[in-house]
Amino acid sequence: MGRAIIDNSTLTAVQRLLGEIPIYNKHEIDGDILAFETLIQSILFFDEVCYVNDYKSAYRDKRNTYFSYLKQINIDDDSYKQLLIETSKFSDEIIPQIKDGLFVDSDFKPFFELLKMHNIFTWDMSSSVYYLTQKMLMDSKNELNIDKYSKINQMIFSELNDGFIKPSSDKHIILDSSGQPIRNVHRIYDKEGCIKEAHIGKQVELLMANLSWLAYRTIFYTIMAKETGGTLILHPIRNSFQINFLRKVYPQSTDVFRQLISSINMPAEKTIKSIFASTQPLITKFSLPMFSIVLTNKAGSPTEAINAAYQLKNEGDFVKARTMLAEIEEFFAEEKPQKAIISANKLVSQVEKLMKRICVRYGIATPQGISLSPIITFYNIGSLLTAGQLPSIPNYSGKIGILDKVKDMIPQKGFNAVYKSLINDLTQISQLGRYHEMLTSKVVYHKDADFYTAKVENEKYMHSKSSWKVPM
């Protein structure tokens, strides 16, 4: 494959795992391992890995030095401003909305549904004051992997670690059960029927700010990849949002996104057996061993695993894999869609055999077997648009002509994206045993570091009042 554009959120996660940035919430660690795996796979299966050089100005030089083995995408000020304007045209329409304790908007409701994450908001008492509080909803059978969803929730709350544009503090809509807006100070009736003062609270405000930043940067990178033709690799927590965003942009292509979602949710060892339409984008899924384990075990530390990845990528199987994957990209760049699909379909079966050989050769057995981290690629997303058609979201100008210099640096061959099976991968990571200790050997903890677990609400009591809780 050619060039990957990897987001800054992934790089920040890698720095946390490798001890450059202290960890405050220990639930962050497994998400950082997954981001590290994403970087390693990018090194192995792409000729070149790039990142947009727009990190916080105070830390930008340090980051560039730390990731000197990656290629920078430098955008001039005027072009960058235009890119932000285009991003805002989309993101300004995306507003988290809560009503009666649940997300109800068309952006974040499906985002959390794809993550299989059920949020509930209630007024909870703290120091004799009621605050609006986010919780995970547990079903009546008490079936909820709270550790897993605490990890996912922390990935969301880590979004603002990369924030360099202050999010609007009021970019959210919170309504009570009657549809009336809730401001910062609200009045509720407690269990005894007394009127009490209630506040939205910092936790919910932070959640809303992080969701807004997640949306903003996901859209920024999506437009960037569309304009340059690079293959986009987002932090895994952003995948679910991007899928729904693209689904809104291309509403006529629901079957395509249904297959993409299915490929993400299916077990790690399952691959896509067929391409179901001759004119639609190609979706591939190849099961791969967790190379972060393989290379850390070989090199002795996760820090040295990156050098080991650059050595491994020059071995025959990986050179051949990159060549074949690049050919798939070329089909869509040079041939008509129907012919490209036929040609790609023939090559995909060969790639699958090669990936299986790589998996057998390099897989390391854990107590639960070989840990897999599939790579899912969505090729030629631009084919969802017919000639001359523009996205249906209002006010999109369709083209940023001043990014032509970037396009020259990254030749355009269609817009592709790589996805991870977030929930499946987190399950794999939680079962690594001694390899988990090995991967986290460089982590540095904040002095107050701990497992800050998400709060839980049993659905049996979600509408009940107690001495310390009032439902919305």
mmCIF file of C-alpha atoms in Angstrom, residues 136-144 456-462:
data_model
loop_
_atom_site.group_PDB
_atom_site.id
_atom_site.type_symbol
_atom_site.label_atom_id
_atom_site.label_comp_id
_atom_site.label_asym_id
_atom_site.label_seq_id
_atom_site.Cartn_x
_atom_site.Cartn_y
_atom_site.Cartn_z
ATOM 1 C CA MET A 136 -23.212 3.059 31.895
ATOM 2 C CA LEU A 137 -26.603 1.343 31.762
ATOM 3 C CA MET A 138 -26.604 -2.246 33.024
ATOM 4 C CA ASP A 139 -29.386 -4.609 31.968
ATOM 5 C CA SER A 140 -31.554 -6.545 34.412
ATOM 6 C CA LYS A 141 -29.245 -9.574 34.173
ATOM 7 C CA ASN A 142 -26.329 -7.437 35.412
ATOM 8 C CA GLU A 143 -24.486 -8.168 32.166
ATOM 9 C CA LEU A 144 -22.006 -5.368 31.614
ATOM 10 C CA VAL A 456 -23.169 2.211 36.550
ATOM 11 C CA GLU A 457 -26.966 2.420 36.581
ATOM 12 C CA ASN A 458 -29.126 -0.721 36.638
ATOM 13 C CA GLU A 459 -31.902 -0.341 34.074
ATOM 14 C CA LYS A 460 -34.311 -1.782 36.642
ATOM 15 C CA TYR A 461 -33.936 1.435 38.651
ATOM 16 C CA MET A 462 -33.276 3.948 35.868
#
